Amino acid sequence: MASLAQEPGLVTITIDGTELQVPKGELVVESVKRLGREIPIFCYHPRMKPVGMCRMCLVEVGMKQPDGTVRMMPKPQAGCTLPASDNLVVITDSESVIADRRGVLEFLLINHPLDCPICDRGGECPLQNNTLFYGPSTTRYVEVKRHLPKAFPLSRHVTLDLERCIQCGRCVRFTEEISGDAQLAFLFRGAAMTPRTFELTDLDSKFSGNVIEICPVGALTSSDYRFRARPWDLETRPSTCLECANGCSVWFDHRGGKMVRINGRVNDAVNEEWTCDKGKFGHGYLNAPDRPAKPLIRKEDVLAAADWSTAYQQIVAHFEDGRTAVAGLVGAKVSNEDLFQFKRMFHRHFHSPNLDHRWTRILPSQTEGVRGLHGIDEVHTRIAEWESVNAALVVGNDLASDQPMVYLRLRKAWQRHGAKVVVISERPTYADHFASAVIRCEEGKLFEAVARLSAAVLQNREGADALRAALKPFAPDAKDRAAAEALKGEFFTVCSESVYAKPDGGKTVSALANLAVGTDNAQRFNLYPVGANDMGAALLGVHPGGQGMNTREILEGCIQGRIKSLWLLECDPFALWHDHQQVQDALENVEFLVVQTSAPNQAMQYASVVLPCCAHVEADGTYTNIERRVQKIEAIWRPKGDAKPSWKLFTELMLRMNPSRPIFEPSELMEMIIAEDESFAPAAYHNLEGNGACLPLGVDAGAQLFMEIYQ
Amino acid sequence: MIGEIARDVVRPILTGLKLTAKRLRRSKITVGYPEVKRELPPRTRWRHVLARYENGLEKCIGCSLCAGACPAKCIYVESAENTDEARFSPGERYAVRYEINMLRCIFCGYCQEACPTGAIVLRKDFELADYDRPDFIYTKEMLLEPLPIRQ
């Protein structure tokens, strides 16, 4: 009967007289998109379960009978909850459907205030758009509308306007299905139904910013963006968030040289379409009024504006051929090109190996890290792969803070197919609520907890006798054995480098690697970095590498006078290093301090020279995220004042020391990176359009155990 | 000879002067600008004014629809939130900056049409000449109607 050949898993449906094959069970609202048509929606969201609350997607439905006639259902049905089945007939443009839509919109608009001119959603509002295309042009409702509190602050970031709510439930479902904190719920019924937090507490979620974006009306709006601009005033450019190492794709909205808001951009490989609050609300520093715009040089205890050549002269005088008496420390938001050129400058012209990008308490050297001790790569799993894992071991700090997108994917895995998750942490974490076992240990006892769990896991398995013997001193309790049940088969390990900030972080990581290697899960081991481009810095070798000093030794060297000149590139040691006093002593004692920064910081007080550099939105550059995805960020604004891209600054300095062919474009630097390190080959600039390019993961040298930690 | 002069020179002059004399009897159609100014037609579109309500509050709510409608892109609006201490307009939102670049404005009146509160109106003041280009950026203070005098 079907005119198209039937393929397995596909069903033939008819939409507005056009027959097409769609996967069985696909929702009609999605099937319609295949024809380039659209069913208006409010409550339906492709990444959440359908609920059919708003009735906007009503369609006429019928079934094709064996004799070829079509038997229509007596009433319209919601297209968002209707799965495609064989012989389904859908009509989306009949007179009655059009009348139904008009009726639904009229009902929705009964209580919706027409304050579009002052609503932050006005101009990009699904309710406005649907009313324009499908709704009535005038209202018949003359009675008094519902009046409720306006501009009710749900949290510091989210403002709730109850009058505008159309009760679609997207926000409530987001907190239940996606972020998992379930902080919003519907209170009351009928016209009084409102999404609220329980007991009127703050909406204190790590992902609350997303409800602003998915709200189809202006009921949930951003407190930061409130009345800042209208959509048609904004310039919107694609960018990448650098607030953590996940590298989420975002839309960067700016107006008149000011960042106005950050919205999630669809990138199925990384963030789907979500953002975390850290990223969405964390870009305020770009608007700081006191960002350095000119090079500053200290003259008689005061930083005074100077020109570049004087600054260069002083820097060259103090750094050139400084050998071990000069050092450089790097922050997280520095592009691959800048890092590479910084390293080249230090190695070639300063002849100094003293470089580090790490700020954690434990700074494992080349021979001490996971790669050194265990012969395995730090990272094996891409972000998108987390949604298909079956079992996972989450160790250390809150996964939702350190790796928000990995957290969302892992939660999806639990929700979709019941992935078993074991959490070991010192404090409550977001992942606890869906974990099949939570091992809460005392502060500073993370290593023991991991070792006990390792012992319990190995009891269920064959092999790895040496490891089992080494783990003898760690007797698992009932809780560990219960948790080990979840890790019976293959399991993925995820830990963040923030664990190195703990006194026993090094041992914890090693114990985790042992567990992964001992259970043949080395290919599923992950130690993700936390800073935006920490991965890039590690791959490009911006670390002491055997001969040089690490961050701690550099700071100590400054205090003892071994380091005469220090260069701080986009980092504030006061904010990053755990020992405040040590930083202060170091910066006070070092003879010559260069602070190169795009935002004012505390270290500037001690600087001999302050160099303004571009923030990531002001210069082209690439950044490597936790899954070694190299993503290009393009300049959106002109640099502030005289600020220069860091790579350009380093190039100019190098030309002063040794005249040679200059570098004009960051792409040339990427070519040089590729020439030096083959693994960067996929990241050539012509490959970076769209979602960037992934560098190889899981390059293992041969997994091995390291038992000395258990003694 | 005299006859020809009378016919070809004097007569046309007199004919013309007769018309002049006839017109002289009519009332004048020019006015003595700038001392005298003519009442302009009711739909004249000249200088913009930001109107106020009778109680002195600004009608403008800073919605930026005028800027969206403006084909010359000469309007810049920045809005902020009213507080009970500092109230500028009746609702939640008011324009903290409102600027029109009069050099770019083409006086099409779309802003007036787009305005949901009737705040921006093009009135009849057409004497907009000035000496410096920066002076043609009309700020909110210049555009706002003066406060009504309290009785």
PDB file of C-alpha atoms in Angstrom, chain A residues 115-120 150-151 161 164 226-230 232-233 255-256, chain B residues 61-65 67-68 76-82 91-94 116:
ATOM      1  CA  ASP A 115       3.979  44.931  27.760  1.00  0.00           C
ATOM      2  CA  CYS A 116       6.124  43.721  24.874  1.00  0.00           C
ATOM      3  CA  PRO A 117       7.743  47.157  24.459  1.00  0.00           C
ATOM      4  CA  ILE A 118       9.436  46.864  27.838  1.00  0.00           C
ATOM      5  CA  CYS A 119       9.848  43.088  27.890  1.00  0.00           C
ATOM      6  CA  ASP A 120      13.383  41.789  27.439  1.00  0.00           C
ATOM      7  CA  LYS A 150       6.334  41.698  38.398  1.00  0.00           C
ATOM      8  CA  ALA A 151      10.127  41.490  38.457  1.00  0.00           C
ATOM      9  CA  ASP A 161       7.617  38.022  35.831  1.00  0.00           C
ATOM     10  CA  ARG A 164       3.879  36.837  31.478  1.00  0.00           C
ATOM     11  CA  ARG A 226      17.450  43.369  32.267  1.00  0.00           C
ATOM     12  CA  PHE A 227      16.618  46.444  30.162  1.00  0.00           C
ATOM     13  CA  ARG A 228      20.157  46.592  28.800  1.00  0.00           C
ATOM     14  CA  ALA A 229      19.210  46.364  25.125  1.00  0.00           C
ATOM     15  CA  ARG A 230      16.645  45.089  22.634  1.00  0.00           C
ATOM     16  CA  TRP A 232      17.668  44.494  17.262  1.00  0.00           C
ATOM     17  CA  ASP A 233      20.190  46.748  19.006  1.00  0.00           C
ATOM     18  CA  ARG A 255      26.462  46.692  21.824  1.00  0.00           C
ATOM     19  CA  GLY A 256      28.568  49.808  21.650  1.00  0.00           C
TER      20      GLY A 256
ATOM     21  CA  ILE B  61       9.706  53.826  28.285  1.00  0.00           C
ATOM     22  CA  GLY B  62      12.992  53.224  26.523  1.00  0.00           C
ATOM     23  CA  CYS B  63      11.664  50.354  24.416  1.00  0.00           C
ATOM     24  CA  SER B  64      13.914  51.195  21.459  1.00  0.00           C
ATOM     25  CA  LEU B  65      11.155  50.467  18.935  1.00  0.00           C
ATOM     26  CA  ALA B  67      15.442  52.901  16.878  1.00  0.00           C
ATOM     27  CA  GLY B  68      14.298  49.635  15.338  1.00  0.00           C
ATOM     28  CA  TYR B  76      20.183  55.566  20.062  1.00  0.00           C
ATOM     29  CA  VAL B  77      18.322  54.438  23.178  1.00  0.00           C
ATOM     30  CA  GLU B  78      19.701  53.083  26.399  1.00  0.00           C
ATOM     31  CA  SER B  79      17.225  52.107  29.045  1.00  0.00           C
ATOM     32  CA  ALA B  80      17.262  51.452  32.765  1.00  0.00           C
ATOM     33  CA  GLU B  81      14.879  50.495  35.505  1.00  0.00           C
ATOM     34  CA  ASN B  82      12.747  52.948  37.467  1.00  0.00           C
ATOM     35  CA  GLY B  91       6.204  51.667  34.259  1.00  0.00           C
ATOM     36  CA  GLU B  92       9.295  49.633  35.092  1.00  0.00           C
ATOM     37  CA  ARG B  93      11.526  50.963  32.361  1.00  0.00           C
ATOM     38  CA  TYR B  94      12.673  54.383  31.201  1.00  0.00           C
ATOM     39  CA  PRO B 116       3.714  52.551  21.666  1.00  0.00           C
TER      40      PRO B 116
END
